[in-house]
Amino acid sequence: MSIQAVRGMKDVWPEEARKWQRVEALARQVFHAFGFGEIKTPVLEKTELFARSIGEATDIVEKEMYTFADRSGDSLTMRPEATAGLVRAYIESKNYAQPGPHKLFLIGPMFRHERPQKGRLRQFHQIDVEVLGDEEPQGDAEIILMLDQFLKKLGLGKVIIKLNSLGCPACRPGYRQALLDFLGSRRGRLCEDCRRRLDTNPLRVLDCKAESCQEAAQGAPNMADHLCEACQSHFAKVRQLIGAAGVDYELDPRLVRGLDYYIRTTFEAVAGDLGAQNAVAGGGRYDGLIEALGGPAQGGIGFAFGLERLSLLLPDEETPLAPELYIAALGEEARDWSFSAAAQLRGQGVWVELSPQDKSLKAQLRRANKLNAAQVLIIGPEEIKAGRGQLKDMAGGGQEEIPLDQVAARFAPPSP
RNA sequence: GUGGCUAUAGCUCAGUUUGGUUAGAGCGCCAGGUUGUGGCCCUGGAGGCCGAGGGUUCAAGUCCCUCUAGCCACCCCA
């Protein structure tokens, strides 16, 4: 059997790549206006980086990472997300010594060893956005506004931004305990998964889909009521700013994210029509992460969206790419002429196609039609002798005689 | 990682229930009808180890097992 691609890893062919290019071009344009610069970081990092940032007990670190020992014995991991590597680069460069906030974005592949399904791959691609060296609520608002603008300009219809605050190290433990007290008394009514969640991440019980858990969670304490004063005013300011900026969002007290480092503001962009994999973008604030990775006590916030998932929501490109000129040549002399003529035209930036073989005129025209060529230049022994070719307009079907030495000029780009 | 569905021509799919002569269709591709003119139409042609491996049987695309991949749900996430 022939060799197959690795499970969960897909080839992106030109038609699909065009959609990605459109998305990336728009991202670069929108992010530029907000002052973000593009960064590239390595796909491989030391395993320890992810263990320390994402959290030892998270699903990603426990069972989804592509981890291996390199030839020198170091444990390396293919990045499962972008934030950790980006923060590492930030600390390593000591750019934190320059006044912030530092606004960066990164486009590239991520790797997670999960069971593939639609919208979920083992190698997938993210556009990741981070603001480092800033704790102010304006930063949260700005980045959410940027996400909202981007999605709106992309023209996606039904995308909702969900927003929540997870509190901070000062107030979350208190909430967590209150929630545990509440749910602990109802342990018997929880599903098997949720009993496990009581130990790992009790907040997740809140958005369990099992009916019994939904009922058991009725009347559970709300994070919003347990936020400390600082978190409360931070969250209020974020909401005030994005509300005034016209961002459509809804509060979702059950929005809990799976990475340990998130605190305070978390958000997610959710689309219908994507089945279970409906989150097209997600992110949040992670003050404390930079310090935990050996940097200064600076804040940070960011989000990422998945190119594959966005692409699933986008219509195919409506205008197919088509050559401007197809040269149908009959006989060796004409074919030789067409080759050098094409070289000159292509040098001018004109998309020219030639027939790969010396086929009948009919076959060459069929191919020109197939490729959707705008015009066809027909040349054979007679035309070479006369120095004049037949230029055919494929849409209308009409055809005119043109001196061969004027072909290049005819397709010259308009002079500036 | 768990459970379910699926895999036949380049593509979309019949055929599998009730095993039985050379495995079909539409679209696409190639050629001819037009000795040098595309699309529409007509005619003809090429193209399949029926996902891979093993088993049952006189006989397997069809039944059984294993593997691989895709899809759906869970878990989790982009």
Tab-separated table of C-alpha atoms (C1' of nucleotides) in Angstrom:
chain	number	residue	atom	x	y	z
A	1	MET	CA	0.000	0.000	0.000
A	2	SER	CA	1.247	3.485	-0.772
A	3	ILE	CA	2.331	5.770	2.017
A	4	GLN	CA	-0.440	7.786	3.606
A	5	ALA	CA	-0.308	11.070	5.447
A	6	VAL	CA	-0.010	10.791	9.215
A	7	ARG	CA	-3.400	10.463	10.879
A	8	GLY	CA	-5.084	13.780	11.568
A	9	MET	CA	-2.666	15.705	9.346
A	10	LYS	CA	-4.048	17.135	6.149
A	11	ASP	CA	-2.617	18.520	2.951
A	12	VAL	CA	-3.850	21.975	2.057
A	13	TRP	CA	-4.294	22.283	-1.705
A	14	PRO	CA	-4.365	25.584	-3.620
A	15	GLU	CA	-8.122	26.007	-3.556
A	16	GLU	CA	-8.167	25.712	0.233
A	17	ALA	CA	-4.933	27.664	0.587
A	18	ARG	CA	-6.564	30.626	-1.150
A	19	LYS	CA	-9.141	30.822	1.617
A	20	TRP	CA	-6.378	30.760	4.210
A	21	GLN	CA	-4.561	33.513	2.370
A	22	ARG	CA	-7.686	35.631	2.450
A	23	VAL	CA	-8.076	35.069	6.179
A	24	GLU	CA	-4.419	35.772	6.887
A	25	ALA	CA	-4.374	38.884	4.733
A	26	LEU	CA	-7.374	40.266	6.584
A	27	ALA	CA	-5.829	39.369	9.930
A	28	ARG	CA	-2.618	41.180	9.079
A	29	GLN	CA	-4.583	44.196	7.917
A	30	VAL	CA	-6.816	44.399	10.996
A	31	PHE	CA	-4.011	43.642	13.452
A	32	HIS	CA	-1.806	46.262	11.833
A	33	ALA	CA	-4.291	48.977	12.704
A	34	PHE	CA	-4.135	47.882	16.344
A	35	GLY	CA	-0.345	48.018	16.317
A	36	PHE	CA	0.459	44.315	16.360
A	37	GLY	CA	3.679	42.932	14.904
A	38	GLU	CA	4.159	39.452	13.531
A	39	ILE	CA	6.473	37.011	15.268
A	40	LYS	CA	7.631	33.526	14.336
A	41	THR	CA	8.747	31.150	17.055
A	42	PRO	CA	9.987	27.545	16.743
A	43	VAL	CA	7.541	24.691	16.484
A	44	LEU	CA	9.670	22.688	18.926
A	45	GLU	CA	10.174	23.755	22.521
A	46	LYS	CA	11.494	22.074	25.645
A	47	THR	CA	8.745	19.901	27.092
A	48	GLU	CA	9.096	21.586	30.451
A	49	LEU	CA	7.868	24.880	29.007
A	50	PHE	CA	4.418	23.467	28.311
A	51	ALA	CA	4.238	21.485	31.520
A	52	ARG	CA	4.904	24.638	33.508
A	53	SER	CA	2.640	26.965	31.549
A	54	ILE	CA	-0.410	24.998	30.468
A	55	GLY	CA	-0.531	22.954	33.666
A	56	GLU	CA	0.572	19.410	34.516
A	57	ALA	CA	-2.944	18.163	35.110
A	58	THR	CA	-4.537	19.475	31.929
A	59	ASP	CA	-5.623	17.148	29.149
A	60	ILE	CA	-3.207	18.784	26.755
A	61	VAL	CA	-0.154	18.055	28.856
A	62	GLU	CA	-1.337	14.723	30.222
A	63	LYS	CA	-2.211	12.995	26.995
A	64	GLU	CA	-2.172	15.162	23.912
A	65	MET	CA	1.386	16.336	23.380
A	66	TYR	CA	3.775	15.123	20.710
A	67	THR	CA	6.780	14.634	22.961
A	68	PHE	CA	10.015	12.842	22.157
A	69	ALA	CA	13.678	12.774	23.061
A	70	ASP	CA	15.990	14.321	20.493
A	71	ARG	CA	19.438	12.916	19.682
A	72	SER	CA	21.027	14.576	22.650
A	73	GLY	CA	18.402	13.208	25.001
A	74	ASP	CA	16.492	16.434	25.632
A	75	SER	CA	12.740	16.051	25.915
A	76	LEU	CA	11.177	18.184	23.216
A	77	THR	CA	7.533	18.844	22.389
A	78	MET	CA	5.807	20.083	19.263
A	79	ARG	CA	3.874	23.093	20.435
A	80	PRO	CA	0.231	22.350	21.310
A	81	GLU	CA	-0.519	26.081	21.545
A	82	ALA	CA	1.299	29.318	20.890
A	83	THR	CA	1.251	31.336	24.088
A	84	ALA	CA	3.931	29.423	25.976
A	85	GLY	CA	6.551	29.714	23.236
A	86	LEU	CA	5.730	33.318	22.674
A	87	VAL	CA	6.074	34.177	26.343
A	88	ARG	CA	9.333	32.227	26.436
A	89	ALA	CA	10.659	34.318	23.531
A	90	TYR	CA	9.537	37.475	25.295
A	91	ILE	CA	11.397	36.590	28.452
A	92	GLU	CA	14.474	35.278	26.649
A	93	SER	CA	14.801	38.450	24.561
A	94	LYS	CA	14.395	40.624	27.667
A	95	ASN	CA	12.042	42.775	25.624
A	96	TYR	CA	10.043	43.150	28.805
A	97	ALA	CA	12.553	45.844	29.785
A	98	GLN	CA	11.123	48.050	27.036
A	99	PRO	CA	7.924	49.911	27.827
A	100	GLY	CA	4.816	47.904	26.985
A	101	PRO	CA	2.365	46.806	26.088
A	102	HIS	CA	3.969	44.496	23.561
A	103	LYS	CA	1.514	43.453	20.886
A	104	LEU	CA	2.349	40.366	18.874
A	105	PHE	CA	0.671	37.825	16.649
A	106	LEU	CA	1.823	34.473	15.329
A	107	ILE	CA	0.502	32.325	12.476
A	108	GLY	CA	1.517	28.704	12.340
A	109	PRO	CA	0.876	25.022	12.994
A	110	MET	CA	0.047	23.501	16.388
A	111	PHE	CA	0.028	19.819	17.308
A	112	ARG	CA	-2.216	17.822	19.588
A	113	HIS	CA	-2.602	14.069	19.651
A	114	GLU	CA	-6.394	13.896	19.765
A	115	ARG	CA	-8.915	11.739	17.968
A	116	PRO	CA	-9.519	13.567	14.686
A	117	GLN	CA	-12.923	14.629	13.471
A	118	LYS	CA	-14.320	17.486	11.454
A	119	GLY	CA	-12.726	20.735	12.559
A	120	ARG	CA	-10.274	18.899	14.763
A	121	LEU	CA	-6.902	17.777	13.486
A	122	ARG	CA	-3.646	16.664	15.010
A	123	GLN	CA	-1.781	19.312	13.094
A	124	PHE	CA	-3.922	22.404	12.902
A	125	HIS	CA	-3.189	26.053	12.330
A	126	GLN	CA	-3.810	29.014	14.523
A	127	ILE	CA	-3.572	32.731	14.301
A	128	ASP	CA	-2.519	33.665	17.802
A	129	VAL	CA	-2.631	37.142	19.284
A	130	GLU	CA	-0.949	38.250	22.510
A	131	VAL	CA	-0.544	41.462	24.468
A	132	LEU	CA	2.332	41.214	26.935
A	133	GLY	CA	3.433	43.521	29.703
A	134	ASP	CA	0.070	45.015	30.543
A	135	GLU	CA	-2.623	44.377	33.143
A	136	GLU	CA	-5.113	47.110	32.369
A	137	PRO	CA	-8.706	46.350	31.367
A	138	GLN	CA	-8.219	48.499	28.277
A	139	GLY	CA	-5.953	45.715	27.011
A	140	ASP	CA	-8.739	43.158	27.432
A	141	ALA	CA	-11.214	45.434	25.727
A	142	GLU	CA	-8.870	46.226	22.874
A	143	ILE	CA	-8.131	42.618	22.063
A	144	ILE	CA	-11.792	41.581	22.238
A	145	LEU	CA	-12.699	44.531	20.038
A	146	MET	CA	-10.055	43.446	17.569
A	147	LEU	CA	-11.401	39.898	17.516
A	148	ASP	CA	-14.903	41.230	16.963
A	149	GLN	CA	-13.788	43.519	14.133
A	150	PHE	CA	-11.887	40.742	12.469
A	151	LEU	CA	-14.791	38.308	12.560
A	152	LYS	CA	-17.205	40.939	11.300
A	153	LYS	CA	-14.926	41.917	8.419
A	154	LEU	CA	-14.532	38.273	7.501
A	155	GLY	CA	-18.262	38.273	6.956
A	156	LEU	CA	-19.158	35.376	9.219
A	157	GLY	CA	-22.814	35.536	10.077
A	158	LYS	CA	-23.704	33.808	13.279
A	159	VAL	CA	-20.689	34.168	15.521
A	160	ILE	CA	-21.253	35.006	19.160
A	161	ILE	CA	-18.583	36.238	21.546
A	162	LYS	CA	-19.007	34.758	24.992
A	163	LEU	CA	-17.434	36.464	27.956
A	164	ASN	CA	-16.714	35.541	31.545
A	165	SER	CA	-14.414	36.339	34.421
A	166	LEU	CA	-12.691	33.519	36.254
A	167	GLY	CA	-11.430	35.664	39.112
A	168	CYS	CA	-7.860	35.716	40.292
A	169	PRO	CA	-5.688	33.875	42.829
A	170	ALA	CA	-7.222	36.087	45.503
A	171	CYS	CA	-10.853	35.186	44.909
A	172	ARG	CA	-11.028	32.017	42.835
A	173	PRO	CA	-10.008	29.616	45.641
A	174	GLY	CA	-12.866	30.947	47.735
A	175	TYR	CA	-15.317	30.432	44.914
A	176	ARG	CA	-13.919	27.021	44.156
A	177	GLN	CA	-14.464	26.000	47.753
A	178	ALA	CA	-18.004	27.367	47.795
A	179	LEU	CA	-18.739	25.423	44.632
A	180	LEU	CA	-17.204	22.265	46.073
A	181	ASP	CA	-19.299	22.609	49.218
A	182	PHE	CA	-22.405	22.949	47.112
A	183	LEU	CA	-21.661	20.146	44.662
A	184	GLY	CA	-20.152	17.838	47.261
A	185	SER	CA	-23.520	17.458	48.930
A	186	ARG	CA	-24.994	16.424	45.591
A	187	ARG	CA	-22.205	14.154	44.516
A	188	GLY	CA	-24.478	11.181	44.061
A	189	ARG	CA	-26.498	12.995	41.385
A	190	LEU	CA	-23.471	13.801	39.249
A	191	CYS	CA	-22.323	11.753	36.281
A	192	GLU	CA	-19.135	9.742	36.459
A	193	ASP	CA	-17.129	12.378	34.585
A	194	CYS	CA	-18.285	15.105	36.905
A	195	ARG	CA	-17.334	13.225	40.043
A	196	ARG	CA	-13.847	13.131	38.610
A	197	ARG	CA	-14.129	16.836	37.749
A	198	LEU	CA	-14.794	17.623	41.416
A	199	ASP	CA	-11.144	16.864	41.974
A	200	THR	CA	-9.648	18.191	38.773
A	201	ASN	CA	-11.722	21.184	37.752
A	202	PRO	CA	-15.036	21.597	39.588
A	203	LEU	CA	-15.935	24.615	37.459
A	204	ARG	CA	-16.368	22.256	34.529
A	205	VAL	CA	-19.321	20.565	36.202
A	206	LEU	CA	-21.255	23.714	35.414
A	207	ASP	CA	-21.195	23.155	31.693
A	208	CYS	CA	-21.641	19.384	31.699
A	209	LYS	CA	-24.248	18.313	29.161
A	210	ALA	CA	-25.714	15.523	31.260
A	211	GLU	CA	-29.229	16.400	32.383
A	212	SER	CA	-28.714	15.111	35.897
A	213	CYS	CA	-25.678	17.368	36.300
A	214	GLN	CA	-27.550	20.364	34.943
A	215	GLU	CA	-30.210	19.781	37.577
A	216	ALA	CA	-27.699	19.156	40.325
A	217	ALA	CA	-25.991	22.425	39.414
A	218	GLN	CA	-29.217	24.411	39.753
A	219	GLY	CA	-28.675	27.170	42.271
A	220	ALA	CA	-24.928	26.644	42.406
A	221	PRO	CA	-22.907	29.638	43.525
A	222	ASN	CA	-21.932	32.034	40.769
A	223	MET	CA	-18.377	33.200	40.152
A	224	ALA	CA	-19.660	36.705	39.543
A	225	ASP	CA	-20.830	36.909	43.153
A	226	HIS	CA	-17.464	35.827	44.460
A	227	LEU	CA	-15.178	38.128	42.500
A	228	CYS	CA	-12.926	40.237	44.668
A	229	GLU	CA	-13.217	43.989	44.401
A	230	ALA	CA	-10.255	44.301	42.016
A	231	CYS	CA	-11.607	41.611	39.703
A	232	GLN	CA	-15.060	43.128	39.821
A	233	SER	CA	-13.947	46.566	38.768
A	234	HIS	CA	-11.606	45.118	36.127
A	235	PHE	CA	-14.443	43.116	34.602
A	236	ALA	CA	-16.861	46.028	34.790
A	237	LYS	CA	-14.412	48.242	32.937
A	238	VAL	CA	-13.862	45.658	30.211
A	239	ARG	CA	-17.611	45.338	29.685
A	240	GLN	CA	-18.093	49.074	29.681
A	241	LEU	CA	-15.406	49.586	27.035
A	242	ILE	CA	-16.413	46.838	24.641
A	243	GLY	CA	-20.080	47.690	25.071
A	244	ALA	CA	-19.390	51.286	24.125
A	245	ALA	CA	-17.356	50.079	21.147
A	246	GLY	CA	-20.325	48.139	19.843
A	247	VAL	CA	-19.050	44.603	20.423
A	248	ASP	CA	-21.858	42.057	20.469
A	249	TYR	CA	-21.198	39.711	23.332
A	250	GLU	CA	-23.039	37.710	25.895
A	251	LEU	CA	-22.046	36.850	29.422
A	252	ASP	CA	-21.571	33.162	30.022
A	253	PRO	CA	-20.881	32.348	33.655
A	254	ARG	CA	-20.219	28.761	32.591
A	255	LEU	CA	-17.418	29.618	30.202
A	256	VAL	CA	-14.485	27.754	31.703
A	257	ARG	CA	-11.305	27.245	29.787
A	258	GLY	CA	-9.034	24.253	29.923
A	259	LEU	CA	-5.652	25.841	30.434
A	260	ASP	CA	-4.530	26.456	33.966
A	261	TYR	CA	-3.007	29.842	33.411
A	262	TYR	CA	-6.187	31.768	32.630
A	263	ILE	CA	-7.421	34.292	35.158
A	264	ARG	CA	-9.971	37.085	35.096
A	265	THR	CA	-11.286	37.747	31.589
A	266	THR	CA	-11.923	34.741	29.380
A	267	PHE	CA	-13.792	34.732	26.088
A	268	GLU	CA	-14.687	32.536	23.197
A	269	ALA	CA	-16.143	33.047	19.726
A	270	VAL	CA	-18.704	30.372	18.979
A	271	ALA	CA	-20.243	29.515	15.622
A	272	GLY	CA	-23.229	27.327	14.845
A	273	ASP	CA	-22.869	24.856	11.950
A	274	LEU	CA	-19.640	23.397	13.268
A	275	GLY	CA	-21.102	20.581	15.298
A	276	ALA	CA	-19.307	19.865	18.520
A	277	GLN	CA	-16.199	21.756	17.450
A	278	ASN	CA	-17.940	25.112	17.506
A	279	ALA	CA	-15.321	27.324	19.116
A	280	VAL	CA	-13.563	29.272	16.384
A	281	ALA	CA	-11.580	31.434	18.745
A	282	GLY	CA	-10.802	31.448	22.429
A	283	GLY	CA	-8.576	33.221	24.833
A	284	GLY	CA	-8.169	35.041	28.073
A	285	ARG	CA	-5.956	36.857	30.485
A	286	TYR	CA	-2.965	35.142	32.051
A	287	ASP	CA	-1.338	37.518	34.519
A	288	GLY	CA	1.191	35.462	36.448
A	289	LEU	CA	2.310	33.276	33.556
A	290	ILE	CA	5.254	35.464	32.590
A	291	GLU	CA	6.506	35.408	36.150
A	292	ALA	CA	5.928	31.662	36.469
A	293	LEU	CA	8.161	31.133	33.451
A	294	GLY	CA	10.985	33.162	34.946
A	295	GLY	CA	10.147	36.651	33.726
A	296	PRO	CA	9.029	39.765	35.522
A	297	ALA	CA	5.629	40.083	37.196
A	298	GLN	CA	3.871	41.423	34.134
A	299	GLY	CA	0.420	40.629	32.846
A	300	GLY	CA	-0.663	39.259	29.528
A	301	ILE	CA	-3.766	38.473	27.532
A	302	GLY	CA	-4.339	36.742	24.250
A	303	PHE	CA	-6.504	34.585	22.049
A	304	ALA	CA	-6.160	32.240	19.146
A	305	PHE	CA	-8.397	31.146	16.357
A	306	GLY	CA	-8.222	28.061	14.206
A	307	LEU	CA	-7.707	28.543	10.494
A	308	GLU	CA	-9.296	25.212	9.613
A	309	ARG	CA	-12.444	26.003	11.562
A	310	LEU	CA	-12.723	29.486	10.142
A	311	SER	CA	-12.219	28.069	6.683
A	312	LEU	CA	-15.096	25.631	7.185
A	313	LEU	CA	-17.348	28.630	7.772
A	314	LEU	CA	-16.203	30.534	4.712
A	315	PRO	CA	-17.705	30.071	1.261
A	316	ASP	CA	-15.414	28.853	-1.495
A	317	GLU	CA	-13.743	31.513	-3.590
A	318	GLU	CA	-16.273	32.625	-6.162
A	319	THR	CA	-13.880	33.802	-8.860
A	320	PRO	CA	-11.739	30.947	-10.089
A	321	LEU	CA	-8.225	31.862	-11.085
A	322	ALA	CA	-7.816	31.881	-14.846
A	323	PRO	CA	-4.998	32.603	-17.310
A	324	GLU	CA	-5.149	35.785	-19.316
A	325	LEU	CA	-3.800	34.182	-22.461
A	326	TYR	CA	-3.579	30.678	-23.832
A	327	ILE	CA	-1.326	30.113	-26.811
A	328	ALA	CA	-2.519	27.336	-29.109
A	329	ALA	CA	0.385	26.483	-31.365
A	330	LEU	CA	0.426	24.030	-34.264
A	331	GLY	CA	3.708	22.551	-35.421
A	332	GLU	CA	7.193	22.754	-33.997
A	333	GLU	CA	8.049	26.183	-35.369
A	334	ALA	CA	4.936	27.756	-33.873
A	335	ARG	CA	5.460	25.931	-30.594
A	336	ASP	CA	8.999	27.252	-30.362
A	337	TRP	CA	7.740	30.760	-31.045
A	338	SER	CA	5.041	30.377	-28.371
A	339	PHE	CA	7.588	29.290	-25.809
A	340	SER	CA	9.707	32.417	-26.138
A	341	ALA	CA	6.669	34.668	-26.471
A	342	ALA	CA	5.309	33.198	-23.239
A	343	ALA	CA	8.637	33.812	-21.540
A	344	GLN	CA	8.450	37.493	-22.436
A	345	LEU	CA	4.796	37.862	-21.414
A	346	ARG	CA	5.371	36.078	-18.122
A	347	GLY	CA	8.253	38.467	-17.520
A	348	GLN	CA	5.654	41.211	-17.810
A	349	GLY	CA	3.596	39.459	-15.181
A	350	VAL	CA	0.984	38.086	-17.562
A	351	TRP	CA	-0.371	34.642	-16.800
A	352	VAL	CA	0.161	32.656	-19.999
A	353	GLU	CA	-0.519	28.959	-20.538
A	354	LEU	CA	0.891	26.791	-23.295
A	355	SER	CA	-0.222	23.414	-24.537
A	356	PRO	CA	1.918	20.734	-22.969
A	357	GLN	CA	1.835	18.630	-26.139
A	358	ASP	CA	1.465	19.234	-29.850
A	359	LYS	CA	-2.212	18.356	-30.002
A	360	SER	CA	-4.966	19.180	-32.429
A	361	LEU	CA	-6.249	22.727	-32.388
A	362	LYS	CA	-9.537	21.391	-31.139
A	363	ALA	CA	-7.890	19.722	-28.168
A	364	GLN	CA	-5.901	22.855	-27.386
A	365	LEU	CA	-8.998	25.035	-27.464
A	366	ARG	CA	-10.817	22.584	-25.244
A	367	ARG	CA	-8.061	22.892	-22.706
A	368	ALA	CA	-8.062	26.676	-22.986
A	369	ASN	CA	-11.794	26.625	-22.333
A	370	LYS	CA	-11.324	24.259	-19.412
A	371	LEU	CA	-8.775	26.590	-17.848
A	372	ASN	CA	-11.164	29.489	-18.378
A	373	ALA	CA	-8.572	31.432	-20.361
A	374	ALA	CA	-9.737	34.896	-21.351
A	375	GLN	CA	-8.092	34.870	-24.770
A	376	VAL	CA	-6.385	32.382	-27.043
A	377	LEU	CA	-3.634	33.187	-29.538
A	378	ILE	CA	-3.776	30.716	-32.411
A	379	ILE	CA	-0.607	30.237	-34.448
A	380	GLY	CA	0.388	27.630	-36.980
A	381	PRO	CA	2.792	27.394	-39.927
A	382	GLU	CA	0.774	29.970	-41.920
A	383	GLU	CA	0.762	32.509	-39.110
A	384	ILE	CA	4.489	32.123	-38.529
A	385	LYS	CA	5.136	32.727	-42.220
A	386	ALA	CA	2.852	35.773	-42.327
A	387	GLY	CA	3.989	37.069	-38.962
A	388	ARG	CA	0.356	37.441	-37.860
A	389	GLY	CA	-1.653	35.368	-35.376
A	390	GLN	CA	-5.335	34.894	-34.603
A	391	LEU	CA	-6.364	36.318	-31.244
A	392	LYS	CA	-9.612	34.773	-30.067
A	393	ASP	CA	-11.851	36.129	-27.322
A	394	MET	CA	-13.199	33.096	-25.490
A	395	ALA	CA	-16.217	34.705	-23.883
A	396	GLY	CA	-17.597	36.281	-27.054
A	397	GLY	CA	-16.069	33.880	-29.542
A	398	GLY	CA	-14.887	36.622	-31.893
A	399	GLN	CA	-11.394	36.626	-33.294
A	400	GLU	CA	-9.029	39.175	-34.817
A	401	GLU	CA	-5.715	39.101	-36.629
A	402	ILE	CA	-2.750	40.554	-34.753
A	403	PRO	CA	0.894	41.025	-35.821
A	404	LEU	CA	3.009	38.667	-33.761
A	405	ASP	CA	5.482	41.391	-32.851
A	406	GLN	CA	2.650	43.328	-31.212
A	407	VAL	CA	1.443	40.579	-28.898
A	408	ALA	CA	3.698	41.567	-26.012
A	409	ALA	CA	2.614	45.199	-26.252
A	410	ARG	CA	-1.066	44.183	-26.323
A	411	PHE	CA	-0.711	42.467	-22.959
A	412	ALA	CA	1.584	45.062	-21.417
A	413	PRO	CA	0.386	46.278	-18.029
A	414	PRO	CA	-0.974	49.827	-18.061
A	415	SER	CA	1.910	52.246	-17.555
A	416	PRO	CA	1.754	54.123	-14.251
B	1	G	C1'	-8.547	7.588	25.311
B	2	U	C1'	-14.223	5.491	24.942
B	3	G	C1'	-18.590	4.312	21.876
B	4	G	C1'	-21.101	4.195	16.982
B	5	C	C1'	-21.224	4.569	11.451
B	6	U	C1'	-18.473	4.143	6.938
B	7	A	C1'	-14.550	2.565	2.961
B	8	U	C1'	-16.626	-0.045	-4.851
B	9	A	C1'	-13.565	4.078	-11.265
B	10	G	C1'	-10.414	10.756	-10.785
B	11	C	C1'	-15.454	12.520	-8.140
B	12	U	C1'	-20.662	11.299	-6.263
B	13	C	C1'	-22.782	6.752	-5.543
B	14	A	C1'	-25.710	1.733	-6.998
B	15	G	C1'	-24.551	-3.506	-6.204
B	16	U	C1'	-23.758	-6.227	0.163
B	17	U	C1'	-29.999	-7.941	2.977
B	18	U	C1'	-31.012	-13.797	0.287
B	19	G	C1'	-22.365	-15.370	-1.484
B	20	G	C1'	-22.831	-17.693	-7.980
B	21	U	C1'	-21.097	-16.228	-15.282
B	22	U	C1'	-16.699	-10.797	-18.084
B	23	A	C1'	-18.591	-5.261	-11.078
B	24	G	C1'	-22.426	-0.848	-13.086
B	25	A	C1'	-24.458	4.500	-13.539
B	26	G	C1'	-23.938	9.836	-13.698
B	27	C	C1'	-20.225	13.460	-13.920
B	28	G	C1'	-15.115	14.058	-15.350
B	29	C	C1'	-11.037	12.425	-18.777
B	30	C	C1'	-9.319	10.963	-24.030
B	31	A	C1'	-10.589	10.535	-29.257
B	32	G	C1'	-13.812	11.075	-33.483
B	33	G	C1'	-18.108	13.569	-35.840
B	34	U	C1'	-15.501	19.395	-38.163
B	35	U	C1'	-8.253	17.512	-43.338
B	36	G	C1'	-6.715	24.427	-38.225
B	37	U	C1'	-11.538	26.641	-33.933
B	38	G	C1'	-13.677	25.726	-27.240
B	39	G	C1'	-18.615	25.530	-24.737
B	40	C	C1'	-24.103	22.366	-26.574
B	41	C	C1'	-25.161	17.671	-28.978
B	42	C	C1'	-24.028	12.575	-30.960
B	43	U	C1'	-20.661	8.188	-31.207
B	44	G	C1'	-16.678	5.426	-29.348
B	45	G	C1'	-12.657	4.546	-25.757
B	46	A	C1'	-9.482	4.395	-21.498
B	47	G	C1'	-9.810	3.891	-16.387
B	48	G	C1'	-11.374	-0.741	-10.580
B	49	C	C1'	-6.013	-6.394	-7.039
B	50	C	C1'	-14.340	-3.522	-4.584
B	51	G	C1'	-9.206	0.538	1.808
B	52	A	C1'	-5.048	-3.354	3.566
B	53	G	C1'	-4.140	-8.295	5.589
B	54	G	C1'	-5.996	-12.953	7.123
B	55	G	C1'	-10.138	-16.621	7.510
B	56	U	C1'	-14.839	-19.560	6.114
B	57	U	C1'	-16.487	-21.758	1.360
B	58	C	C1'	-16.513	-25.568	-4.617
B	59	A	C1'	-17.122	-20.103	-5.028
B	60	A	C1'	-16.391	-13.642	-1.412
B	61	G	C1'	-17.344	-6.683	-3.598
B	62	U	C1'	-21.111	-9.602	-0.610
B	63	C	C1'	-20.099	-13.646	5.523
B	64	C	C1'	-16.242	-13.569	9.957
B	65	C	C1'	-11.636	-11.478	12.379
B	66	U	C1'	-7.548	-7.919	12.573
B	67	C	C1'	-5.429	-3.401	10.914
B	68	U	C1'	-5.587	1.506	8.606
B	69	A	C1'	-8.198	5.875	7.445
B	70	G	C1'	-12.552	9.143	7.395
B	71	C	C1'	-17.063	10.761	9.700
B	72	C	C1'	-20.370	11.380	14.282
B	73	A	C1'	-20.812	11.700	19.599
B	74	C	C1'	-18.125	11.815	24.350
B	75	C	C1'	-13.602	13.821	26.670
B	76	C	C1'	-11.258	18.299	25.521
B	77	C	C1'	-10.259	22.221	22.471
B	78	A	C1'	-8.885	26.210	17.716
